[in-house]
Short mmCIF file of N, CA and C and ligand atoms in Angstrom, two decimals:
data_model
loop_
_atom_site.label_atom_id
_atom_site.label_comp_id
_atom_site.label_asym_id
_atom_site.label_seq_id
_atom_site.Cartn_x
_atom_site.Cartn_y
_atom_site.Cartn_z
N MET A 5 0.84 -1.20 0.00
CA MET A 5 0.00 0.00 0.00
C MET A 5 0.88 1.25 0.00
N ALA A 6 0.54 2.19 -0.86
CA ALA A 6 1.35 3.40 -0.96
C ALA A 6 0.87 4.46 0.02
N ARG A 7 1.82 5.20 0.53
CA ARG A 7 1.46 6.39 1.29
C ARG A 7 1.36 7.54 0.29
N PHE A 8 0.60 8.55 0.65
CA PHE A 8 0.47 9.69 -0.25
C PHE A 8 0.15 10.93 0.56
N VAL A 9 0.17 12.08 -0.12
CA VAL A 9 -0.15 13.35 0.53
C VAL A 9 -1.66 13.54 0.48
N ARG A 10 -2.29 13.47 1.64
CA ARG A 10 -3.74 13.64 1.73
C ARG A 10 -4.05 15.13 1.94
N SER A 11 -5.11 15.60 1.30
CA SER A 11 -5.46 17.01 1.47
C SER A 11 -6.78 17.16 2.22
N TYR A 12 -6.87 18.25 2.96
CA TYR A 12 -8.08 18.58 3.72
C TYR A 12 -8.56 19.96 3.26
N PRO A 13 -9.44 19.99 2.24
CA PRO A 13 -9.87 21.25 1.64
C PRO A 13 -10.44 22.24 2.65
N GLU A 14 -11.08 21.75 3.67
CA GLU A 14 -11.71 22.66 4.63
C GLU A 14 -10.67 23.47 5.41
N ARG A 15 -9.41 23.02 5.41
CA ARG A 15 -8.37 23.76 6.12
C ARG A 15 -7.53 24.64 5.18
N CYS A 16 -7.68 24.44 3.87
CA CYS A 16 -6.82 25.13 2.91
C CYS A 16 -7.24 26.60 2.77
N THR A 17 -6.26 27.49 2.88
CA THR A 17 -6.53 28.92 2.75
C THR A 17 -6.27 29.41 1.33
N GLY A 18 -5.72 28.55 0.49
CA GLY A 18 -5.40 28.94 -0.88
C GLY A 18 -4.12 29.74 -1.00
N CYS A 19 -3.25 29.67 0.01
CA CYS A 19 -2.01 30.48 -0.03
C CYS A 19 -1.04 29.98 -1.09
N ARG A 20 -1.10 28.71 -1.46
CA ARG A 20 -0.31 28.09 -2.53
C ARG A 20 1.18 27.98 -2.20
N VAL A 21 1.50 28.08 -0.93
CA VAL A 21 2.90 27.89 -0.53
C VAL A 21 3.38 26.48 -0.88
N CYS A 22 2.45 25.51 -0.83
CA CYS A 22 2.82 24.12 -1.17
C CYS A 22 3.37 24.03 -2.59
N GLU A 23 2.73 24.75 -3.52
CA GLU A 23 3.19 24.72 -4.91
C GLU A 23 4.61 25.30 -5.03
N LEU A 24 4.84 26.39 -4.30
CA LEU A 24 6.15 27.04 -4.36
C LEU A 24 7.22 26.15 -3.75
N ALA A 25 6.90 25.51 -2.63
CA ALA A 25 7.87 24.61 -1.99
C ALA A 25 8.22 23.46 -2.92
N CYS A 26 7.21 22.95 -3.61
CA CYS A 26 7.43 21.82 -4.52
C CYS A 26 8.31 22.20 -5.71
N SER A 27 7.99 23.31 -6.35
CA SER A 27 8.78 23.69 -7.52
C SER A 27 10.21 24.07 -7.13
N MET A 28 10.36 24.66 -5.94
CA MET A 28 11.71 24.99 -5.48
C MET A 28 12.50 23.71 -5.22
N ALA A 29 11.84 22.73 -4.60
CA ALA A 29 12.53 21.48 -4.28
C ALA A 29 12.94 20.71 -5.53
N HIS A 30 12.11 20.75 -6.56
CA HIS A 30 12.40 19.93 -7.75
C HIS A 30 13.11 20.67 -8.86
N ASP A 31 12.85 21.98 -8.97
CA ASP A 31 13.41 22.74 -10.10
C ASP A 31 14.25 23.93 -9.68
N GLY A 32 14.28 24.22 -8.38
CA GLY A 32 15.08 25.34 -7.91
C GLY A 32 14.50 26.69 -8.23
N VAL A 33 13.18 26.74 -8.52
CA VAL A 33 12.53 28.01 -8.82
C VAL A 33 11.15 28.05 -8.15
N PHE A 34 10.64 29.26 -7.92
CA PHE A 34 9.26 29.41 -7.44
C PHE A 34 8.37 29.53 -8.67
N ASN A 35 7.77 28.45 -9.09
CA ASN A 35 6.92 28.46 -10.29
C ASN A 35 5.86 27.37 -10.16
N PRO A 36 4.63 27.77 -9.83
CA PRO A 36 3.55 26.78 -9.64
C PRO A 36 3.34 25.85 -10.83
N GLU A 37 3.67 26.32 -12.04
CA GLU A 37 3.47 25.47 -13.22
C GLU A 37 4.39 24.26 -13.20
N LYS A 38 5.46 24.36 -12.43
CA LYS A 38 6.39 23.23 -12.34
C LYS A 38 6.16 22.38 -11.10
N ALA A 39 5.16 22.76 -10.31
CA ALA A 39 4.89 22.02 -9.06
C ALA A 39 4.15 20.72 -9.35
N ARG A 40 4.39 19.74 -8.51
CA ARG A 40 3.73 18.44 -8.64
C ARG A 40 2.48 18.37 -7.77
N ILE A 41 2.13 19.47 -7.17
CA ILE A 41 0.88 19.61 -6.45
C ILE A 41 0.23 20.88 -6.99
N THR A 42 -1.08 20.85 -7.18
CA THR A 42 -1.78 22.00 -7.76
C THR A 42 -2.97 22.35 -6.89
N ILE A 43 -3.09 23.62 -6.56
CA ILE A 43 -4.26 24.08 -5.81
C ILE A 43 -5.33 24.51 -6.80
N HIS A 44 -6.47 23.84 -6.69
CA HIS A 44 -7.59 24.11 -7.60
C HIS A 44 -8.71 24.77 -6.80
N THR A 45 -9.23 25.85 -7.37
CA THR A 45 -10.32 26.55 -6.69
C THR A 45 -11.65 26.17 -7.30
N ARG A 46 -12.54 25.66 -6.46
CA ARG A 46 -13.91 25.38 -6.90
C ARG A 46 -14.69 26.66 -6.67
N SER A 47 -15.01 27.35 -7.77
CA SER A 47 -15.59 28.68 -7.64
C SER A 47 -16.94 28.68 -6.95
N LEU A 48 -17.77 27.67 -7.22
CA LEU A 48 -19.10 27.66 -6.61
C LEU A 48 -19.04 27.55 -5.10
N GLU A 49 -18.21 26.60 -4.64
CA GLU A 49 -18.11 26.40 -3.19
C GLU A 49 -17.13 27.38 -2.56
N ARG A 50 -16.36 28.10 -3.40
CA ARG A 50 -15.29 28.97 -2.91
C ARG A 50 -14.36 28.19 -1.99
N MET A 51 -13.97 27.04 -2.46
CA MET A 51 -13.12 26.19 -1.65
C MET A 51 -11.92 25.73 -2.48
N GLU A 52 -10.74 25.74 -1.86
CA GLU A 52 -9.54 25.28 -2.53
C GLU A 52 -9.29 23.82 -2.17
N ARG A 53 -8.77 23.08 -3.14
CA ARG A 53 -8.35 21.72 -2.81
C ARG A 53 -7.08 21.42 -3.56
N ALA A 54 -6.27 20.56 -2.98
CA ALA A 54 -4.99 20.21 -3.59
C ALA A 54 -5.16 19.00 -4.50
N LEU A 55 -4.64 19.12 -5.72
CA LEU A 55 -4.61 17.99 -6.64
C LEU A 55 -3.21 17.41 -6.56
N VAL A 56 -3.12 16.16 -6.12
CA VAL A 56 -1.80 15.54 -5.95
C VAL A 56 -1.95 14.03 -6.09
N CYS A 57 -0.93 13.41 -6.63
CA CYS A 57 -0.97 11.96 -6.89
C CYS A 57 -1.18 11.16 -5.60
N VAL A 58 -2.10 10.19 -5.67
CA VAL A 58 -2.36 9.34 -4.50
C VAL A 58 -1.74 7.96 -4.68
N HIS A 59 -0.95 7.81 -5.73
CA HIS A 59 -0.22 6.56 -5.97
C HIS A 59 -1.18 5.36 -5.91
N CYS A 60 -2.13 5.41 -6.84
CA CYS A 60 -3.22 4.43 -6.90
C CYS A 60 -2.74 2.98 -6.87
N ASP A 61 -3.59 2.13 -6.33
CA ASP A 61 -3.30 0.70 -6.35
C ASP A 61 -3.30 0.17 -7.78
N LYS A 62 -4.23 0.69 -8.59
CA LYS A 62 -4.29 0.31 -10.01
C LYS A 62 -4.23 1.60 -10.83
N PRO A 63 -3.02 2.10 -11.06
CA PRO A 63 -2.88 3.42 -11.69
C PRO A 63 -3.36 3.47 -13.14
N ARG A 64 -4.36 4.30 -13.38
CA ARG A 64 -4.86 4.45 -14.75
C ARG A 64 -3.83 5.13 -15.64
N CYS A 65 -3.03 5.98 -15.04
CA CYS A 65 -1.97 6.65 -15.81
C CYS A 65 -1.00 5.61 -16.38
N MET A 66 -0.68 4.63 -15.57
CA MET A 66 0.26 3.59 -15.98
C MET A 66 -0.32 2.76 -17.13
N ASP A 67 -1.60 2.41 -16.99
CA ASP A 67 -2.25 1.63 -18.04
C ASP A 67 -2.33 2.41 -19.35
N ALA A 68 -2.45 3.73 -19.24
CA ALA A 68 -2.65 4.55 -20.45
C ALA A 68 -1.35 4.84 -21.20
N CYS A 69 -0.23 4.70 -20.54
CA CYS A 69 1.04 5.08 -21.17
C CYS A 69 1.43 4.10 -22.28
N PRO A 70 1.54 4.58 -23.52
CA PRO A 70 1.83 3.68 -24.64
C PRO A 70 3.27 3.20 -24.70
N VAL A 71 4.15 3.80 -23.92
CA VAL A 71 5.56 3.39 -23.98
C VAL A 71 6.06 2.84 -22.63
N ASP A 72 5.12 2.51 -21.76
CA ASP A 72 5.47 1.93 -20.45
C ASP A 72 6.48 2.77 -19.67
N ALA A 73 6.26 4.07 -19.69
CA ALA A 73 7.18 4.96 -18.97
C ALA A 73 6.80 5.12 -17.50
N ILE A 74 5.63 4.60 -17.14
CA ILE A 74 5.16 4.76 -15.75
C ILE A 74 5.18 3.40 -15.07
N SER A 75 5.69 3.39 -13.85
CA SER A 75 5.74 2.13 -13.11
C SER A 75 5.33 2.36 -11.67
N LYS A 76 4.97 1.26 -11.02
CA LYS A 76 4.59 1.31 -9.60
C LYS A 76 5.53 0.41 -8.83
N ASP A 77 6.21 0.96 -7.86
CA ASP A 77 7.16 0.18 -7.07
C ASP A 77 6.40 -0.86 -6.23
N PRO A 78 6.74 -2.13 -6.38
CA PRO A 78 5.98 -3.16 -5.68
C PRO A 78 6.13 -3.11 -4.16
N THR A 79 7.18 -2.49 -3.68
CA THR A 79 7.40 -2.42 -2.23
C THR A 79 6.80 -1.15 -1.63
N SER A 80 7.19 -0.01 -2.18
CA SER A 80 6.73 1.26 -1.61
C SER A 80 5.36 1.69 -2.14
N GLY A 81 5.01 1.19 -3.32
CA GLY A 81 3.76 1.60 -3.95
C GLY A 81 3.87 2.90 -4.73
N LEU A 82 5.04 3.50 -4.72
CA LEU A 82 5.24 4.78 -5.42
C LEU A 82 5.05 4.62 -6.93
N VAL A 83 4.25 5.50 -7.52
CA VAL A 83 4.06 5.52 -8.97
C VAL A 83 4.97 6.60 -9.52
N SER A 84 5.83 6.23 -10.45
CA SER A 84 6.79 7.22 -10.96
C SER A 84 6.93 7.14 -12.47
N VAL A 85 7.41 8.25 -13.03
CA VAL A 85 7.59 8.38 -14.47
C VAL A 85 9.07 8.29 -14.80
N ASP A 86 9.39 7.47 -15.80
CA ASP A 86 10.75 7.41 -16.32
C ASP A 86 10.89 8.54 -17.33
N GLY A 87 11.60 9.59 -16.93
CA GLY A 87 11.72 10.77 -17.77
C GLY A 87 12.43 10.51 -19.09
N GLU A 88 13.26 9.49 -19.13
CA GLU A 88 13.96 9.15 -20.38
C GLU A 88 12.98 8.54 -21.38
N ALA A 89 12.12 7.67 -20.86
CA ALA A 89 11.20 6.95 -21.74
C ALA A 89 9.99 7.79 -22.15
N CYS A 90 9.59 8.72 -21.29
CA CYS A 90 8.39 9.52 -21.55
C CYS A 90 8.55 10.35 -22.82
N THR A 91 7.51 10.30 -23.67
CA THR A 91 7.52 11.07 -24.92
C THR A 91 6.71 12.36 -24.81
N GLY A 92 6.03 12.52 -23.66
CA GLY A 92 5.23 13.73 -23.47
C GLY A 92 3.92 13.73 -24.21
N CYS A 93 3.41 12.54 -24.52
CA CYS A 93 2.17 12.46 -25.31
C CYS A 93 0.95 12.95 -24.53
N GLY A 94 1.01 12.87 -23.19
CA GLY A 94 -0.08 13.37 -22.36
C GLY A 94 -1.22 12.39 -22.11
N GLU A 95 -1.08 11.16 -22.56
CA GLU A 95 -2.14 10.17 -22.33
C GLU A 95 -2.39 9.97 -20.84
N CYS A 96 -1.34 9.98 -20.06
CA CYS A 96 -1.46 9.77 -18.61
C CYS A 96 -2.20 10.93 -17.96
N VAL A 97 -1.97 12.12 -18.46
CA VAL A 97 -2.64 13.31 -17.92
C VAL A 97 -4.15 13.17 -18.11
N GLU A 98 -4.53 12.72 -19.29
CA GLU A 98 -5.95 12.52 -19.59
C GLU A 98 -6.54 11.40 -18.76
N ALA A 99 -5.75 10.38 -18.49
CA ALA A 99 -6.28 9.18 -17.82
C ALA A 99 -6.43 9.34 -16.32
N CYS A 100 -5.67 10.22 -15.71
CA CYS A 100 -5.70 10.34 -14.25
C CYS A 100 -7.04 10.92 -13.77
N PRO A 101 -7.77 10.18 -12.95
CA PRO A 101 -9.06 10.69 -12.47
C PRO A 101 -8.94 11.77 -11.42
N PHE A 102 -7.73 11.99 -10.93
CA PHE A 102 -7.52 12.98 -9.86
C PHE A 102 -6.82 14.24 -10.36
N ASP A 103 -6.65 14.37 -11.67
CA ASP A 103 -5.94 15.52 -12.24
C ASP A 103 -4.58 15.73 -11.56
N ALA A 104 -3.91 14.63 -11.30
CA ALA A 104 -2.67 14.71 -10.52
C ALA A 104 -1.41 14.56 -11.36
N MET A 105 -1.58 14.27 -12.65
CA MET A 105 -0.41 14.16 -13.53
C MET A 105 -0.41 15.39 -14.43
N LYS A 106 0.76 15.95 -14.67
CA LYS A 106 0.84 17.09 -15.58
C LYS A 106 2.12 17.01 -16.39
N LEU A 107 2.19 17.82 -17.43
CA LEU A 107 3.40 17.87 -18.25
C LEU A 107 4.23 19.06 -17.81
N HIS A 108 5.52 18.82 -17.61
CA HIS A 108 6.42 19.89 -17.20
C HIS A 108 6.47 20.95 -18.30
N PRO A 109 6.32 22.23 -17.96
CA PRO A 109 6.22 23.27 -18.99
C PRO A 109 7.49 23.43 -19.84
N GLU A 110 8.63 22.99 -19.36
CA GLU A 110 9.85 23.13 -20.16
C GLU A 110 10.28 21.81 -20.81
N THR A 111 10.31 20.76 -20.03
CA THR A 111 10.78 19.48 -20.59
C THR A 111 9.71 18.78 -21.40
N GLY A 112 8.42 19.08 -21.10
CA GLY A 112 7.32 18.42 -21.79
C GLY A 112 7.08 17.00 -21.29
N LYS A 113 7.83 16.59 -20.28
CA LYS A 113 7.68 15.24 -19.74
C LYS A 113 6.62 15.23 -18.64
N ALA A 114 6.03 14.05 -18.42
CA ALA A 114 5.02 13.91 -17.38
C ALA A 114 5.69 13.96 -16.00
N ILE A 115 5.01 14.62 -15.07
CA ILE A 115 5.51 14.70 -13.69
C ILE A 115 4.35 14.47 -12.73
N ASN A 116 4.66 13.78 -11.64
CA ASN A 116 3.69 13.59 -10.56
C ASN A 116 4.43 13.67 -9.24
N CYS A 117 3.69 13.66 -8.15
CA CYS A 117 4.31 13.74 -6.83
C CYS A 117 5.23 12.54 -6.60
N ASP A 118 6.45 12.83 -6.17
CA ASP A 118 7.41 11.75 -5.88
C ASP A 118 7.66 11.63 -4.38
N LEU A 119 6.81 12.29 -3.61
CA LEU A 119 6.90 12.26 -2.14
C LEU A 119 8.22 12.78 -1.61
N CYS A 120 8.94 13.51 -2.43
CA CYS A 120 10.23 14.11 -2.02
C CYS A 120 11.14 13.06 -1.36
N GLY A 121 11.06 11.85 -1.84
CA GLY A 121 11.93 10.82 -1.28
C GLY A 121 11.48 10.30 0.08
N GLY A 122 10.29 10.68 0.51
CA GLY A 122 9.77 10.16 1.78
C GLY A 122 9.45 11.20 2.83
N ASP A 123 9.70 12.47 2.51
CA ASP A 123 9.40 13.54 3.46
C ASP A 123 8.88 14.74 2.67
N PRO A 124 7.63 14.70 2.23
CA PRO A 124 7.10 15.72 1.32
C PRO A 124 7.20 17.14 1.88
N LEU A 125 7.88 17.99 1.11
CA LEU A 125 8.13 19.36 1.55
C LEU A 125 6.85 20.18 1.65
N CYS A 126 5.89 19.89 0.76
CA CYS A 126 4.63 20.64 0.77
C CYS A 126 3.93 20.48 2.12
N VAL A 127 4.00 19.30 2.69
CA VAL A 127 3.36 19.03 3.98
C VAL A 127 4.03 19.87 5.07
N SER A 128 5.36 19.91 5.03
CA SER A 128 6.10 20.68 6.04
C SER A 128 5.77 22.16 5.99
N TYR A 129 5.55 22.67 4.77
CA TYR A 129 5.34 24.11 4.63
C TYR A 129 3.89 24.55 4.75
N CYS A 130 2.96 23.61 4.79
CA CYS A 130 1.54 23.98 4.88
C CYS A 130 1.20 24.31 6.33
N ARG A 131 1.21 25.57 6.66
CA ARG A 131 0.99 25.98 8.05
C ARG A 131 -0.43 25.67 8.55
N PRO A 132 -1.48 25.80 7.73
CA PRO A 132 -2.82 25.50 8.24
C PRO A 132 -3.08 24.00 8.43
N GLY A 133 -2.14 23.18 8.05
CA GLY A 133 -2.34 21.73 8.23
C GLY A 133 -3.32 21.12 7.25
N ALA A 134 -3.37 21.69 6.04
CA ALA A 134 -4.29 21.17 5.03
C ALA A 134 -3.72 19.99 4.27
N LEU A 135 -2.46 19.67 4.52
CA LEU A 135 -1.83 18.52 3.88
C LEU A 135 -1.26 17.60 4.95
N GLU A 136 -1.36 16.31 4.69
CA GLU A 136 -0.87 15.34 5.67
C GLU A 136 -0.26 14.16 4.91
N PHE A 137 0.86 13.70 5.35
CA PHE A 137 1.50 12.56 4.70
C PHE A 137 1.05 11.31 5.44
N GLY A 138 0.27 10.49 4.77
CA GLY A 138 -0.20 9.34 5.51
C GLY A 138 -0.95 8.31 4.69
N GLY A 139 -2.21 8.53 4.52
CA GLY A 139 -3.19 7.56 4.04
C GLY A 139 -2.75 6.54 3.01
N THR A 140 -3.38 5.41 3.00
CA THR A 140 -3.10 4.37 2.02
C THR A 140 -4.40 3.93 1.36
N GLY A 141 -4.21 3.30 0.19
CA GLY A 141 -5.35 2.66 -0.45
C GLY A 141 -6.19 3.58 -1.30
N HIS A 142 -5.90 3.60 -2.61
CA HIS A 142 -6.67 4.40 -3.56
C HIS A 142 -6.73 3.67 -4.89
N GLY A 143 -7.90 3.77 -5.50
CA GLY A 143 -8.11 3.34 -6.88
C GLY A 143 -7.51 2.03 -7.24
S1 LIG B 535 -1.14 10.13 -11.52
FE1 LIG B 535 -3.33 9.84 -11.12
S2 LIG B 535 -3.85 7.78 -11.92
FE2 LIG B 535 -1.60 7.91 -11.72
S3 LIG B 535 -1.20 7.02 -9.70
FE3 LIG B 535 -1.31 9.26 -9.46
S4 LIG B 535 -3.46 9.67 -8.90
FE4 LIG B 535 -3.37 7.57 -9.72
S1 LIG B 536 3.19 11.64 -21.36
FE1 LIG B 536 4.93 10.22 -21.01
S2 LIG B 536 4.35 9.03 -19.20
FE2 LIG B 536 2.49 10.04 -19.96
S3 LIG B 536 1.52 8.51 -21.32
FE3 LIG B 536 2.80 9.80 -22.62
S4 LIG B 536 4.76 8.76 -22.73
FE4 LIG B 536 3.66 7.86 -21.00
#
């Protein structure tokens, strides 16, 4: 069973510090477009929620990839993209039911949450406690 970053929309203030922490950790820049977590605003409810990979038990992104660039670690459950193999076709982005896969704006390769190697920075920086590293069992 994979651990993942769980979000609690009712606590999210929409500050988007999580996106900045993520892009800084992975790309060395403050740029939400490069973040592996995305804050989405539901305008009707006026509520923010974080879109982030839950490392599904049966990843639809993996099934959709025509070049087998996505794999799931049998031990940790982590779903990851092989950046060398990825062609940037975007099939995985379309297939993800959680809008958690995106294409990097510069490389064009697919990117998802990699849990920062086991200590997700977004969780550490979310002061309102809207993110938690824990839960298992999805999809
Ligand atoms: S990118 Fe989407 S479909 Fe793939 S493992 Fe993550 S949440 Fe599941
Ligand atoms: S964008 Fe990359 S990882 Fe996603 S389906 Fe296409 S080749 Fe596979």
